C-alpha cells in the first residue's frame, strides 16, 4: 500500500501541475505562446487522479480503525474528524466541480469558465495542503506556506510540462519566453521562500528551539525523509541549470530555425519529475522522529555510508575531509561542463549526463562528510 500511495502521490503532483499549466496557457493569447494541444480529456483525467490520489492516504487509517467499529463508521470518522479525511473531502468536491465544468462543450473558448477552473485548482491545492506535514506541525501558518509552495511549483513546472510535451511546434517561442521567464522566476522565489519555512517546520520537529535550519538539515540526514530532501535539492540544482539554459542562454536562438528548444525543455521537465518523485517519497516517509534517528532505524543509504546499526540515537557531525572536498570539486567540474557544453556546442546528451553526474558527485560529497 505504501508504494501505491507514493506512486499515486507522484501522479497527483503531476496532475496539479498539468491542470495549472494547461489553464494558464488557455488564457494566454495565441501570439504569446507556442501552439499547444489542450484536450478536455486531459483536464478530466487530472481531476479524477487528484480525487483518487487524495483518497488513498485515507485508507490505511480507515483500515486501522475498522477493526473496532466497522469499515463504514471508520470511513465517516476519518473523513470528518481527521485532517487527511477533511483534506480529501474538500479536494474531491472541488475536483468534481472542475470535472463537471469540463464535461460541457466549448469550455476552452469561455474565459469565465477558464478563470473559474483556475480558481478551483487553487482551492484544490489549498484543500490538499491541509494534510501536509507543515500544516500538521505548524498550524495555519504551515498550511499557508505549504499551499504557496505547492502553487508556485505547480505554475512553474506546469507551464514547463505543457509546453514541453503538448506543444505542436516552437512557433512564438521568443514571445513565450518574454513572459514565461519572469513568471517562472517569480514562482521560484515563492517556492524557495515558502519551501524554506515548510522545511524548517518539518526539521524543527526534533524539538530543539535553538536548532537552526542547517543543523536540523544535518540531523535529518539519517532518516528517509532527510535523504529524500537532500537528493531533491540536488535535483533542483539540475532544474535551475536547465532553466538558465532554456530561459537565458538559448533565448537568442529563438529565431534560429535550425534550433529546436523542445527537447531541452523536455530534459528539464525530466529533472522536475525526479524532484516530484522525491517529494512524494518525503510525504510517505514522514518527518524525522522528534527524539532523533536510531542507527537501526536509519535509512539504508545512510547506513551504507556510515555503518550505523545500533539502538543509540545518531548525532550527525559534518566533517569535510579530502575525499569530500575532491567529490565536491568533481561535482563543480561537472557543473561547469554542463554549462560550457550548452554555450559552446549544445549537446543534449552531454548536458544531461554531466548534470546527472553532478548530482551524484555532490551527494557523495555530502555523505562522505557525515
Coordinates of C-alpha atoms in Angstrom, one line a residue:
X1 CA 0.0 0.0 0.0
X2 CA 2.8 2.4 0.8
X3 CA 4.4 2.1 -2.6
X4 CA 1.0 2.5 -4.3
X5 CA 0.3 5.7 -2.3
X6 CA 3.7 7.0 -3.1
X7 CA 3.2 6.4 -6.9
X8 CA -0.2 7.9 -6.7
X9 CA 1.1 11.0 -4.9
X10 CA 3.6 11.5 -7.7
X11 CA 0.8 11.3 -10.2
X12 CA -1.2 13.7 -8.1
X13 CA 1.6 16.3 -8.1
X14 CA 1.9 15.8 -11.9
X15 CA -1.9 16.3 -12.3
X16 CA -1.9 19.5 -10.3
X17 CA 0.9 20.9 -12.4
X18 CA -0.7 19.9 -15.7
X19 CA -4.0 21.5 -14.6
X20 CA -2.4 24.7 -13.6
X21 CA -0.2 24.9 -16.7
X22 CA -3.0 24.0 -19.2
X23 CA -5.5 26.5 -17.7
X24 CA -3.0 29.4 -17.7
X25 CA -1.9 28.7 -21.3
X26 CA -5.6 28.6 -22.4
X27 CA -5.9 32.2 -21.0
X28 CA -2.8 33.4 -22.8
X29 CA -3.3 34.9 -26.3
X30 CA -2.2 32.7 -29.2
X31 CA 0.5 35.1 -30.3
X32 CA 2.3 34.8 -26.9
X33 CA 2.6 31.1 -26.8
X34 CA 3.6 28.1 -29.0
X35 CA 0.6 26.2 -30.4
X36 CA -0.3 23.8 -27.6
X37 CA -2.9 20.9 -27.7
X38 CA -5.1 21.0 -24.6
X39 CA -7.6 18.2 -24.8
X40 CA -10.5 18.5 -22.3
X41 CA -10.0 14.8 -21.5
X42 CA -6.6 15.7 -20.0
X43 CA -8.3 18.1 -17.6
X44 CA -10.9 15.5 -16.8
X45 CA -8.3 12.8 -16.2
X46 CA -6.2 15.0 -14.0
X47 CA -9.3 16.0 -11.9
X48 CA -10.1 12.3 -11.4
X49 CA -6.5 11.5 -10.5
X50 CA -6.4 14.2 -7.9
X51 CA -9.6 12.8 -6.3
X52 CA -8.2 9.3 -6.3
X53 CA -4.8 10.4 -5.1
X54 CA -6.1 12.4 -2.2
X55 CA -8.3 9.4 -1.1
X56 CA -5.6 6.7 -0.9
X57 CA -3.9 8.1 2.2
X58 CA -7.3 7.9 4.0
X59 CA -7.4 4.1 3.5
X60 CA -4.7 3.0 6.0
X61 CA -6.3 5.0 8.8
X62 CA -9.7 3.6 8.0
X63 CA -8.3 0.0 8.0
X64 CA -6.7 0.7 11.4
X65 CA -9.9 1.9 12.9
X66 CA -12.3 -0.5 11.2
X67 CA -11.4 -3.5 13.4
X68 CA -13.3 -1.9 16.3
X69 CA -16.2 -0.1 14.7
X70 CA -16.7 -1.3 11.1
X71 CA -15.4 0.0 7.9
X72 CA -18.3 2.4 7.1
X73 CA -18.2 4.0 10.6
X74 CA -14.4 4.3 10.4
X75 CA -14.6 5.9 7.0
X76 CA -17.0 8.6 8.2
X77 CA -15.0 9.3 11.3
X78 CA -11.7 9.7 9.3
X79 CA -13.3 12.0 6.7
X80 CA -14.9 14.3 9.2
X81 CA -12.5 14.2 12.2
X82 CA -9.0 13.7 10.7
X83 CA -7.1 16.3 8.7
X84 CA -6.3 13.8 5.9
X85 CA -10.0 13.0 5.6
X86 CA -11.2 16.6 5.6
X87 CA -8.5 17.4 3.0
X88 CA -9.8 14.6 0.8
X89 CA -13.4 15.7 1.2
X90 CA -12.8 19.3 0.1
X91 CA -10.3 18.3 -2.6
X92 CA -12.8 15.8 -4.0
X93 CA -15.6 18.4 -4.0
X94 CA -13.6 21.0 -5.9
X95 CA -12.3 18.3 -8.3
X96 CA -15.8 17.1 -9.1
X97 CA -16.9 20.7 -9.8
X98 CA -13.9 21.1 -12.1
X99 CA -14.8 17.8 -13.8
X100 CA -18.5 18.9 -14.2
X101 CA -17.3 22.2 -15.9
X102 CA -15.1 20.3 -18.3
X103 CA -17.8 17.9 -19.4
X104 CA -19.6 20.9 -21.1
X105 CA -19.0 21.8 -24.7
X106 CA -16.9 24.8 -25.7
X107 CA -15.4 25.4 -22.3
X108 CA -12.0 26.2 -23.8
X109 CA -13.4 29.3 -25.5
X110 CA -15.2 30.7 -22.4
X111 CA -12.9 32.9 -20.4
X112 CA -15.2 33.0 -17.4
X113 CA -15.2 29.2 -17.1
X114 CA -11.4 29.1 -17.5
X115 CA -10.9 31.6 -14.7
X116 CA -13.4 29.6 -12.5
X117 CA -11.5 26.4 -13.3
X118 CA -8.2 28.1 -12.3
X119 CA -9.8 29.2 -9.0
X120 CA -11.0 25.6 -8.4
X121 CA -7.5 24.2 -9.0
X122 CA -6.1 26.8 -6.5
X123 CA -8.8 25.7 -4.0
X124 CA -7.9 22.0 -4.6
X125 CA -4.3 22.9 -3.8
X126 CA -5.2 24.7 -0.6
X127 CA -7.5 21.8 0.4
X128 CA -4.9 19.1 -0.2
X129 CA -2.3 21.1 1.7
X130 CA -4.5 20.8 4.9
X131 CA -3.0 17.3 5.4
X132 CA 0.6 18.3 4.8
X133 CA 3.4 17.9 7.4
X134 CA 3.8 21.6 7.7
X135 CA 0.1 22.1 8.3
X136 CA 0.0 19.4 11.0
X137 CA 3.0 20.7 12.8
X138 CA 2.9 24.5 12.1
X139 CA -0.9 25.1 12.1
X140 CA -2.4 27.8 9.9
X141 CA 1.0 29.3 9.1
X142 CA 2.3 25.9 8.0
X143 CA -0.8 25.4 5.8
X144 CA -0.5 28.8 4.1
X145 CA 3.2 28.3 3.4
X146 CA 2.8 24.8 2.1
X147 CA -0.1 26.0 -0.2
X148 CA 2.1 28.8 -1.5
X149 CA 5.0 26.3 -2.1
X150 CA 2.7 23.9 -3.9
X151 CA 1.1 26.7 -6.0
X152 CA 4.5 28.2 -7.0
X153 CA 5.8 24.8 -8.1
X154 CA 2.6 24.0 -10.0
X155 CA 2.7 27.2 -12.0
X156 CA 6.4 26.9 -12.8
X157 CA 6.6 23.2 -13.6
X158 CA 3.1 23.1 -15.0
X159 CA 3.8 25.6 -17.8
X160 CA 7.1 23.8 -18.5
X161 CA 5.4 20.4 -18.8
X162 CA 2.6 21.6 -21.1
X163 CA 4.9 23.4 -23.5
X164 CA 7.5 20.6 -23.5
X165 CA 5.1 17.7 -24.2
X166 CA 2.0 19.3 -25.7
X167 CA 3.4 22.0 -28.0
X168 CA 3.0 21.3 -31.7
X169 CA 5.9 23.5 -32.7
X170 CA 8.2 26.2 -31.4
X171 CA 6.3 29.0 -33.1
X172 CA 6.2 32.2 -31.0
X173 CA 8.9 30.8 -28.7
X174 CA 10.6 34.2 -28.2
X175 CA 7.3 35.8 -27.3
X176 CA 6.6 32.9 -24.9
X177 CA 9.9 33.3 -23.1
X178 CA 9.3 37.0 -22.6
X179 CA 6.5 36.3 -20.2
X180 CA 7.3 32.8 -19.0
X181 CA 10.8 33.6 -17.8
X182 CA 9.7 36.3 -15.3
X183 CA 6.7 34.2 -14.3
X184 CA 9.0 31.2 -13.6
X185 CA 11.4 33.4 -11.7
X186 CA 8.6 34.8 -9.5
X187 CA 7.3 31.3 -8.9
X188 CA 10.8 30.1 -8.0
X189 CA 11.1 32.9 -5.4
X190 CA 7.8 31.8 -3.9
X191 CA 8.9 28.1 -3.9
X192 CA 12.2 28.9 -2.2
X193 CA 10.8 31.3 0.4
X194 CA 7.7 29.1 1.3
X195 CA 9.8 25.9 1.0
X196 CA 12.4 27.2 3.5
X197 CA 9.6 27.8 6.0
X198 CA 7.9 24.4 5.5
X199 CA 11.3 22.6 5.6
X200 CA 12.2 24.5 8.9
X201 CA 8.9 23.4 10.4
X202 CA 9.5 19.8 9.4
X203 CA 13.0 19.7 10.6
X204 CA 12.3 21.6 13.9
X205 CA 10.2 18.6 14.9
X206 CA 13.3 17.4 16.7
X207 CA 12.0 19.7 19.4
X208 CA 15.1 21.8 20.0
X209 CA 14.1 25.5 19.7
X210 CA 17.8 26.6 19.5
X211 CA 18.5 24.4 16.4
X212 CA 18.8 26.3 13.2
X213 CA 17.6 25.0 9.8
X214 CA 21.1 24.0 8.7
X215 CA 21.6 21.9 11.9
X216 CA 18.2 20.4 11.6
X217 CA 19.0 19.5 8.0
X218 CA 22.2 17.7 9.1
X219 CA 20.4 15.8 11.9
X220 CA 17.7 14.7 9.5
X221 CA 20.1 13.0 7.1
X222 CA 19.9 9.6 8.8
X223 CA 16.2 9.4 8.1
X224 CA 14.5 8.5 4.8
X225 CA 12.9 12.0 4.8
X226 CA 16.3 13.7 5.2
X227 CA 17.9 11.5 2.4
X228 CA 15.0 12.3 0.0
X229 CA 15.2 16.0 0.9
X230 CA 18.9 16.1 0.1
X231 CA 18.6 14.4 -3.2
X232 CA 15.5 16.6 -4.1
X233 CA 17.5 19.7 -3.5
X234 CA 20.3 18.4 -5.8
X235 CA 17.7 17.7 -8.5
X236 CA 16.5 21.3 -8.0
X237 CA 20.1 22.5 -8.9
X238 CA 19.8 20.5 -12.1
X239 CA 16.4 22.1 -12.9
X240 CA 17.9 25.5 -12.3
X241 CA 20.8 24.9 -14.7
X242 CA 18.4 23.8 -17.4
X243 CA 16.1 26.8 -16.6
X244 CA 19.2 29.1 -17.0
X245 CA 20.0 27.5 -20.4
X246 CA 16.4 27.4 -21.7
X247 CA 15.4 30.8 -20.4
X248 CA 18.6 32.9 -20.9
X249 CA 21.4 31.2 -22.8
X250 CA 19.2 29.9 -25.6
X251 CA 17.0 33.0 -25.8
X252 CA 19.0 34.4 -28.7
X253 CA 18.4 31.1 -30.6
X254 CA 14.6 31.6 -30.6
X255 CA 14.6 32.8 -34.2
X256 CA 17.1 30.2 -35.4
X257 CA 15.1 27.7 -37.5
X258 CA 17.7 25.0 -37.0
X259 CA 17.4 25.1 -33.2
X260 CA 14.6 23.2 -31.5
X261 CA 14.2 24.1 -27.8
X262 CA 11.5 21.5 -27.1
X263 CA 13.9 18.5 -26.5
X264 CA 15.8 20.8 -24.0
X265 CA 12.7 21.7 -22.1
X266 CA 11.7 18.0 -22.0
X267 CA 15.0 17.2 -20.4
X268 CA 14.3 20.0 -17.8
X269 CA 10.9 18.5 -17.2
X270 CA 12.6 15.1 -16.6
X271 CA 14.6 16.6 -13.7
X272 CA 11.4 18.2 -12.4
X273 CA 9.7 14.8 -12.5
X274 CA 12.6 13.5 -10.4
X275 CA 12.0 16.2 -7.8
X276 CA 8.3 15.4 -7.7
X277 CA 9.1 11.7 -7.1
X278 CA 11.4 12.7 -4.2
X279 CA 8.7 15.0 -2.8
X280 CA 6.3 12.1 -2.9
X281 CA 8.9 9.9 -1.1
X282 CA 9.2 12.6 1.6
X283 CA 5.4 12.6 2.1
X284 CA 5.4 8.8 2.6
X285 CA 8.5 8.8 4.9
X286 CA 7.1 11.3 7.4
X287 CA 9.1 13.9 9.3
X288 CA 12.1 12.8 11.3
X289 CA 11.5 11.5 14.8
X290 CA 11.4 14.2 17.4
X291 CA 14.0 12.4 19.5
X292 CA 16.3 11.7 16.5
X293 CA 17.0 8.6 14.5
X294 CA 18.4 5.4 15.9
X295 CA 21.1 3.6 14.0
X296 CA 19.0 0.5 13.4
X297 CA 16.2 2.7 12.0
X298 CA 18.4 4.8 9.8
X299 CA 17.9 5.0 6.0
X300 CA 19.6 2.2 4.0
X301 CA 21.6 4.8 2.1
X302 CA 22.8 6.4 5.3
X303 CA 23.8 3.1 6.9
X304 CA 25.6 2.2 3.7
X305 CA 27.9 5.1 4.2
X306 CA 28.3 5.1 8.0
X307 CA 27.7 1.5 9.1
X308 CA 25.3 2.7 11.8
X309 CA 23.2 -0.2 13.1
X310 CA 22.9 0.2 16.9
X311 CA 20.0 1.3 19.1
X312 CA 21.6 4.6 20.1
X313 CA 20.4 7.9 18.6
X314 CA 22.6 9.2 15.8
X315 CA 24.3 12.6 16.4
X316 CA 25.4 13.8 13.0
X317 CA 28.6 15.8 12.8
X318 CA 29.6 17.1 9.4
X319 CA 33.4 16.9 8.7
X320 CA 34.5 17.6 5.2
X321 CA 37.8 15.8 4.6
X322 CA 39.9 15.4 1.4
X323 CA 37.6 12.9 -0.2
X324 CA 34.5 15.1 0.4
X325 CA 36.3 18.2 -1.0
X326 CA 37.5 16.2 -4.0
X327 CA 34.0 14.9 -4.7
X328 CA 32.7 18.4 -4.3
X329 CA 35.3 19.6 -6.8
X330 CA 34.3 16.9 -9.3
X331 CA 30.7 17.9 -8.9
X332 CA 31.6 21.5 -9.6
X333 CA 33.6 20.4 -12.7
X334 CA 30.5 18.6 -14.0
X335 CA 28.5 21.7 -13.3
X336 CA 30.9 23.7 -15.5
X337 CA 30.9 21.1 -18.2
X338 CA 27.1 21.2 -18.2
X339 CA 27.1 25.0 -18.8
X340 CA 30.1 25.0 -21.1
X341 CA 28.6 22.3 -23.3
X342 CA 25.4 24.3 -23.6
X343 CA 27.2 27.5 -24.5
X344 CA 29.9 26.2 -26.9
X345 CA 28.3 23.3 -28.7
X346 CA 24.8 22.4 -27.4
X347 CA 24.6 18.7 -26.9
X348 CA 21.6 17.5 -25.0
X349 CA 23.1 14.1 -24.2
X350 CA 26.3 15.6 -22.8
X351 CA 24.5 18.2 -20.8
X352 CA 22.0 15.7 -19.3
X353 CA 24.8 13.2 -18.5
X354 CA 27.0 15.9 -16.9
X355 CA 24.0 17.3 -14.9
X356 CA 23.2 13.8 -13.6
X357 CA 26.8 13.1 -12.6
X358 CA 26.9 16.5 -10.9
X359 CA 24.0 15.4 -8.7
X360 CA 25.7 12.1 -7.9
X361 CA 29.1 13.8 -7.1
X362 CA 27.5 16.4 -4.8
X363 CA 25.5 13.7 -3.0
X364 CA 28.6 11.6 -2.4
X365 CA 30.5 14.7 -1.2
X366 CA 27.8 15.3 1.5
X367 CA 27.5 11.7 2.5
X368 CA 31.3 11.1 2.9
X369 CA 31.3 14.1 5.3
X370 CA 28.9 12.6 7.8

